[in-house]
Coordinates of C-alpha atoms in Angstrom, one line a residue:
X128 CA -0.4 0.0 -0.1
X129 CA 2.8 2.3 1.0
X130 CA 4.6 1.7 -1.9
X131 CA 1.8 2.5 -4.3
X132 CA 1.2 5.6 -2.4
X133 CA 4.8 6.5 -3.1
X134 CA 4.4 5.6 -6.6
X135 CA 1.5 8.0 -6.9
X136 CA 3.4 10.9 -5.5
X137 CA 6.3 10.1 -7.5
X138 CA 4.4 10.2 -10.7
X139 CA 2.6 13.5 -9.4
X140 CA 6.1 14.8 -8.9
X141 CA 7.1 13.8 -12.4
X142 CA 4.4 15.2 -14.1
X143 CA 4.7 18.6 -11.9
X144 CA 8.1 19.0 -13.2
X145 CA 7.3 17.9 -16.8
X146 CA 4.3 20.4 -16.7
X147 CA 6.6 23.1 -15.3
X148 CA 9.3 22.7 -18.1
X149 CA 6.8 23.0 -20.4
X150 CA 4.9 25.8 -19.1
X151 CA 8.3 27.5 -18.8
X152 CA 9.1 27.1 -22.5
X153 CA 5.8 28.6 -23.7
X154 CA 6.7 31.6 -21.4
X155 CA 9.4 32.5 -23.3
X156 CA 7.9 32.7 -26.1
X157 CA 7.1 35.9 -28.1
X158 CA 3.4 35.9 -27.1
X159 CA 4.4 34.5 -23.5
X160 CA 1.1 35.3 -22.0
X161 CA -0.9 33.6 -23.8
X162 CA 1.2 30.5 -24.7
X163 CA 1.2 29.8 -20.9
X164 CA -2.8 30.1 -21.2
X165 CA -3.0 27.9 -23.6
X166 CA 0.0 25.0 -22.7
X167 CA -1.9 25.3 -19.1
X168 CA -5.5 24.3 -20.9
X169 CA -3.9 21.6 -22.5
X170 CA -1.9 19.9 -20.1
X171 CA -4.7 20.1 -17.4
X172 CA -7.8 19.7 -20.4
X173 CA -9.1 22.5 -19.3
X174 CA -10.7 26.0 -20.2
X175 CA -8.5 29.3 -18.9
X176 CA -8.8 32.5 -18.7
X177 CA -6.6 34.8 -17.8
X178 CA -7.9 38.3 -16.3
X179 CA -6.5 41.8 -16.2
X180 CA -6.4 43.6 -12.7
X181 CA -9.9 45.0 -13.7
X182 CA -11.4 41.5 -14.1
X183 CA -11.7 42.2 -18.1
X184 CA -10.4 39.2 -20.3
X185 CA -6.9 39.3 -21.7
X186 CA -6.2 35.6 -23.2
X187 CA -8.7 32.6 -22.8
X188 CA -8.1 29.1 -24.4
X189 CA -10.2 27.7 -25.8
X190 CA -11.8 31.1 -27.5
X191 CA -15.6 29.4 -26.5
X192 CA -14.5 30.0 -23.1
X193 CA -14.8 33.6 -22.9
X194 CA -18.5 32.9 -22.6
X195 CA -17.6 31.6 -19.1
X196 CA -16.7 35.1 -17.6
X197 CA -20.5 36.5 -17.3
X198 CA -21.3 34.0 -14.7
X199 CA -17.8 34.7 -13.0
X200 CA -18.0 38.5 -12.3
X201 CA -19.7 37.9 -9.1
X202 CA -16.6 35.5 -8.1
X203 CA -13.9 37.9 -9.4
X204 CA -15.3 41.2 -7.5
X205 CA -15.0 39.1 -4.6
X206 CA -11.6 37.9 -5.1
X207 CA -10.6 41.5 -5.9
X208 CA -12.1 42.9 -2.9
X209 CA -9.9 40.3 -0.8
X210 CA -6.6 42.0 -1.9
X211 CA -3.3 40.8 -1.7
X212 CA -3.0 36.7 -2.5
X213 CA -6.1 36.0 -2.7
X214 CA -7.8 32.3 -4.0
X215 CA -10.9 31.0 -4.3
X216 CA -12.5 27.6 -5.8
X217 CA -16.2 27.6 -6.9
X218 CA -18.7 25.1 -8.8
X219 CA -20.2 26.7 -11.9
X220 CA -23.1 25.0 -13.9
X221 CA -21.3 21.8 -12.2
X222 CA -18.0 22.3 -13.1
X223 CA -15.0 23.0 -10.7
X224 CA -13.3 26.0 -10.7
X225 CA -9.9 27.2 -9.4
X226 CA -9.4 31.2 -9.1
X227 CA -6.1 32.6 -7.4
X228 CA -5.0 36.6 -7.8
X229 CA -1.7 37.1 -9.4
X230 CA 0.7 38.9 -7.4
X231 CA 0.5 40.7 -4.1
X232 CA -1.0 43.5 -6.0
X233 CA -3.4 41.6 -8.0
X234 CA -2.0 42.8 -11.3
X235 CA -4.8 39.9 -12.8
X236 CA -6.5 36.7 -12.1
X237 CA -6.1 33.3 -13.3
X238 CA -9.8 31.2 -13.4
X239 CA -9.1 27.3 -14.5
X240 CA -12.5 25.3 -15.1
X241 CA -13.2 21.5 -16.4
X242 CA -16.1 18.8 -15.5
X243 CA -13.9 16.3 -13.6
X244 CA -12.1 17.7 -10.1
X245 CA -8.7 19.1 -9.9
X246 CA -6.7 17.0 -7.6
X247 CA -3.3 17.9 -5.9
X248 CA -1.1 17.5 -8.9
X249 CA -3.3 19.9 -11.2
X250 CA -3.2 22.5 -8.5
X251 CA 0.5 22.3 -8.4
X252 CA 0.4 23.0 -12.0
X253 CA -1.5 25.8 -12.0
X254 CA 0.6 27.4 -9.4
X255 CA 3.6 26.8 -11.7
X256 CA 1.4 28.8 -14.1
X257 CA 0.5 31.9 -11.7
X258 CA 3.5 31.9 -10.9
X259 CA 4.8 32.6 -14.1
X260 CA 2.1 34.9 -15.3
X261 CA 3.0 37.1 -12.7
X262 CA 6.1 37.6 -13.3
X263 CA 5.3 38.1 -16.9
X264 CA 2.6 40.8 -16.0
X265 CA 4.8 42.4 -13.5
X266 CA 7.4 42.5 -17.0
X267 CA 4.5 43.8 -19.4
X268 CA 3.8 46.4 -16.1
X269 CA 7.4 47.8 -15.9
X270 CA 7.9 47.9 -19.9
X271 CA 4.3 49.7 -20.1
X272 CA 5.5 52.3 -17.2
X273 CA 8.9 52.8 -18.9
X274 CA 7.2 53.6 -22.3
X275 CA 5.2 56.0 -20.6
X276 CA 8.1 57.8 -19.0
X277 CA 9.8 58.0 -22.2
X278 CA 6.3 59.3 -23.8
X279 CA 6.3 61.9 -21.5
X280 CA 10.0 63.2 -21.6
X281 CA 9.3 63.0 -25.6
X282 CA 6.4 65.3 -24.9
X283 CA 8.4 67.7 -23.2
X284 CA 10.8 67.5 -26.4
X285 CA 7.8 68.3 -28.6
X286 CA 6.4 71.4 -26.6
X287 CA 10.2 72.6 -27.0
X288 CA 10.2 72.2 -30.4
X289 CA 12.0 69.5 -30.8
X290 CA 11.8 67.1 -34.1
X291 CA 10.8 63.3 -32.3
X292 CA 8.5 62.4 -35.0
X293 CA 10.8 59.6 -36.3
X294 CA 11.5 57.9 -33.3
X295 CA 7.9 57.7 -32.0
X296 CA 8.1 53.9 -33.7
X297 CA 9.7 52.6 -31.4
X298 CA 7.1 53.2 -28.6
X299 CA 4.3 52.1 -31.0
X300 CA 3.3 56.0 -29.7
X301 CA 2.8 57.4 -33.7
X302 CA 1.8 61.2 -34.0
X303 CA -1.5 61.6 -36.0
X304 CA -1.2 63.9 -39.1
X305 CA -1.5 67.5 -38.9
X306 CA -3.5 69.6 -37.7
X307 CA -4.1 68.1 -34.6
X308 CA -5.9 69.0 -31.5
X309 CA -4.2 69.0 -28.1
X310 CA -6.6 67.5 -25.3
X311 CA -6.0 67.6 -21.7
X312 CA -7.9 64.9 -19.2
X313 CA -8.4 65.6 -15.5
X314 CA -9.4 64.6 -12.8
X315 CA -11.4 61.9 -11.2
X316 CA -9.1 59.2 -12.1
X317 CA -5.3 58.6 -11.9
X318 CA -3.3 59.8 -14.3
X319 CA -1.3 56.7 -15.1
X320 CA -4.3 54.4 -14.7
X321 CA -6.6 56.5 -17.1
X322 CA -3.5 56.4 -19.3
X323 CA -3.3 52.7 -18.9
X324 CA -6.9 52.3 -19.8
X325 CA -6.7 54.8 -23.1
X326 CA -3.8 52.5 -24.3
X327 CA -6.1 49.5 -24.2
X328 CA -9.2 50.8 -25.4
X329 CA -8.4 53.5 -28.2
X330 CA -8.7 52.9 -31.7
X331 CA -6.5 52.2 -34.0
X332 CA -5.9 55.2 -35.7
X333 CA -2.7 57.3 -34.7
X334 CA -2.8 59.4 -31.3
X335 CA -0.3 60.4 -29.1
X336 CA -0.9 60.0 -25.4
X337 CA 1.4 60.7 -22.2
X338 CA 1.3 62.0 -18.5
X339 CA 2.2 65.8 -18.0
X340 CA 1.6 67.4 -14.8
X341 CA -0.6 65.4 -13.6
X342 CA -3.1 64.8 -16.2
X343 CA -3.1 62.8 -19.5
X344 CA -2.3 64.7 -22.8
X345 CA -3.4 63.6 -26.4
X346 CA -2.9 64.6 -29.5
X347 CA -5.4 63.4 -32.0
X348 CA -6.9 64.0 -35.1
X349 CA -10.3 64.9 -35.0
X350 CA -11.7 61.6 -35.3
X351 CA -9.4 60.7 -32.6
X352 CA -10.5 63.9 -30.5
X353 CA -14.4 62.7 -30.9
X354 CA -13.2 59.5 -29.3
X355 CA -11.4 61.0 -26.1
X356 CA -14.1 63.7 -25.9
X357 CA -16.5 60.5 -24.9
X358 CA -14.4 59.4 -22.2
X359 CA -16.6 59.0 -18.7
X360 CA -15.4 60.4 -15.5
X361 CA -12.8 62.7 -16.2
X362 CA -13.1 67.4 -17.4
X363 CA -11.7 67.5 -20.7
X364 CA -10.3 70.5 -22.1
X365 CA -9.7 70.5 -26.4
X366 CA -7.7 73.1 -28.3
X367 CA -8.1 74.7 -31.7
X368 CA -6.6 72.7 -34.7
X369 CA -2.6 72.9 -34.0
X370 CA 0.6 72.1 -35.8
X371 CA 3.3 70.5 -34.0
X372 CA 5.5 74.0 -34.5
X373 CA 2.1 75.2 -32.4
X374 CA 1.6 72.5 -29.2
X375 CA 2.8 74.7 -26.6
X376 CA -0.1 76.9 -27.5
X377 CA -2.1 74.1 -28.3
X378 CA -1.4 72.6 -24.9
X379 CA -2.0 75.9 -23.0
X380 CA -5.6 76.5 -24.7
X381 CA -6.6 72.7 -23.8
X382 CA -5.4 73.4 -20.1
X383 CA -7.8 76.4 -19.9
X384 CA -10.4 74.6 -21.5
X385 CA -10.3 71.8 -19.0
X386 CA -10.0 74.5 -16.1
X387 CA -12.8 75.8 -17.0
X388 CA -14.9 71.8 -18.1
X389 CA -16.9 71.2 -15.1
X390 CA -17.4 74.2 -13.6
X391 CA -20.3 76.2 -12.5
X392 CA -22.6 73.7 -14.3
X393 CA -20.6 73.5 -17.5
X394 CA -20.2 70.6 -19.7
X395 CA -17.3 68.5 -18.9
X396 CA -16.2 68.1 -22.1
X397 CA -15.1 72.3 -23.2
X398 CA -13.4 73.6 -26.8
X399 CA -11.2 76.2 -26.8
X400 CA -13.2 77.7 -29.0
X401 CA -15.9 77.4 -26.7
X402 CA -14.6 80.0 -24.2
X403 CA -14.8 83.6 -25.2
X404 CA -18.3 82.8 -26.4
X405 CA -19.2 82.2 -22.7
X406 CA -17.4 85.0 -21.4
X407 CA -14.8 85.8 -19.1
X408 CA -16.3 84.2 -16.2
X409 CA -15.6 80.7 -17.9
X410 CA -12.0 81.3 -16.6
X411 CA -12.6 82.4 -13.4
X412 CA -12.9 79.6 -10.7
X413 CA -16.6 80.0 -8.8
X414 CA -15.1 80.2 -5.7
X415 CA -13.1 82.9 -6.2
X416 CA -15.6 85.0 -8.3
X417 CA -18.2 84.4 -6.1
X418 CA -15.7 85.9 -2.9
X419 CA -14.5 89.1 -5.3
X420 CA -18.3 89.8 -6.1
X421 CA -19.7 89.6 -2.6
X422 CA -16.7 91.9 -1.2
X423 CA -17.0 94.1 -4.3
X424 CA -20.8 94.8 -3.5
X425 CA -20.9 94.4 0.0
X426 CA -21.6 97.9 0.8
X427 CA -24.8 97.9 -1.3
X428 CA -26.0 94.3 -1.5
X429 CA -28.7 94.9 1.3
X430 CA -30.3 98.1 -0.4
X431 CA -32.4 96.5 -3.8
X432 CA -32.9 99.7 -5.4
X433 CA -29.7 101.0 -5.4
X434 CA -28.4 97.5 -6.9
X435 CA -31.0 97.3 -9.4
X436 CA -30.3 100.8 -10.6
X437 CA -26.7 100.2 -10.9
X438 CA -27.0 97.1 -12.9
X439 CA -29.4 98.8 -15.1
X440 CA -27.1 102.1 -15.4
X441 CA -24.3 99.5 -16.4
X442 CA -26.4 97.5 -19.0
X443 CA -27.3 101.2 -20.2
X444 CA -23.3 101.8 -20.6
X445 CA -23.9 104.4 -18.2
X446 CA -26.6 106.8 -20.5
X447 CA -28.9 108.2 -18.1
X448 CA -31.8 108.5 -19.8
X449 CA -32.3 105.3 -21.3
X450 CA -31.8 103.6 -18.2
X451 CA -33.9 106.3 -15.9
X452 CA -36.9 105.4 -18.6
X453 CA -36.3 101.7 -18.1
X454 CA -36.0 102.1 -14.0
X455 CA -39.4 104.5 -14.5
X456 CA -37.5 107.2 -12.4
X457 CA -36.3 110.6 -13.5
X458 CA -32.1 110.6 -14.6
X459 CA -32.0 113.4 -11.6
X460 CA -33.0 110.4 -9.4
X461 CA -31.2 107.9 -10.8
X462 CA -28.4 110.2 -11.0
X463 CA -28.5 110.7 -6.9
X464 CA -29.0 106.9 -6.5
X465 CA -25.5 106.5 -8.6
X466 CA -23.6 109.3 -6.4
X467 CA -25.1 107.2 -3.3
X468 CA -23.8 103.9 -4.6
X469 CA -20.5 105.7 -5.0
X470 CA -20.4 107.3 -1.6
X471 CA -21.3 103.2 0.1
X472 CA -18.6 101.9 -2.4
X473 CA -16.0 104.5 -2.1
X474 CA -14.9 104.2 -5.7
X475 CA -16.1 107.0 -8.7
X476 CA -18.3 105.4 -11.5
X477 CA -16.3 107.8 -14.0
X478 CA -13.5 105.1 -14.1
X479 CA -13.9 102.2 -16.9
X480 CA -12.2 99.6 -14.8
X481 CA -14.3 100.3 -11.9
X482 CA -18.0 99.8 -14.1
X483 CA -16.3 96.7 -15.7
X484 CA -15.9 95.4 -12.6
X485 CA -19.1 95.9 -10.8
X486 CA -20.7 94.5 -14.0
X487 CA -18.6 91.4 -13.5
X488 CA -19.8 91.4 -10.1
X489 CA -23.5 91.6 -10.6
X490 CA -23.0 89.2 -13.4
X491 CA -21.6 86.3 -10.6
X492 CA -24.3 87.2 -8.3
X493 CA -27.4 86.6 -11.1
X494 CA -25.5 83.0 -12.2
X495 CA -28.0 80.1 -11.5
X496 CA -28.3 78.1 -8.8
X497 CA -26.2 80.5 -6.8

């Protein structure tokens, strides 16, 4: 009996050793991740899913097994919530399924299932594949991070006018044909995480993506710009069309538009050309504008008659008769009110700058929802 057990254990060790060797050879090929998944499926006569950190499908064997992912989504979410080196065994549609996180930071998930139960040796083989996949994902992540840093460096060179188009192909980062639009995507998501997502999901048309000053900067043709403006959960500023020589100005425009995006109920996507039509208030932070308006108008705000008279007088460009007519008072009455406003504010309404500041302050306080 003991000899039979020893023989079985020895057979299991030999099988594990051969499997590890074959998996290592697969991992060393040009398409290591996919090759390991296919090899593991073949060794165990099982279906295998390799998922990314968000639970999305990266590789599958056989291809038909992709249809199993929806039924496993809840189990994957529970495994993700555990953090760290987590593993689980579940039963789905009568099949035994082994699931485990890849790496302490859960860079991905390995899911293996089949009709027959998975034995001890099978789990050893799965663990070996998981180790190889974890190492490969770490290498992919490190390479991706290095490429993103290089792209950020090349963006800085382009902003200084340096010619870099010829070397970008090595980074799989083609520049779109001129003219391009510069887009700044910020807020709501970590820039590096957003950049990784964009690189995975972007259309095939040429588009340059890089992290810059805490945001994602994109250079895209018009069709690419339309795709980027549909990205949810971020504020987006879009420049006017520009050439490579004008990228610095394009980036400045995109930053200004991104600053205005989402402010005061504005849309989450703002094109630079819209700013002029939206007026100066689109460029002023809400809190700063409100504080300025309240401080400037504080001496007269409690007197509605003076405030309304000031508003109408400014709207009529300081013309006494039209303003008085719209208010329904004599022009001498309006003059007296404006002198009262001057006394309370301690400022002369004869100065164009004062009139401009007062008009701006009144517009801020009149904005909806305030």
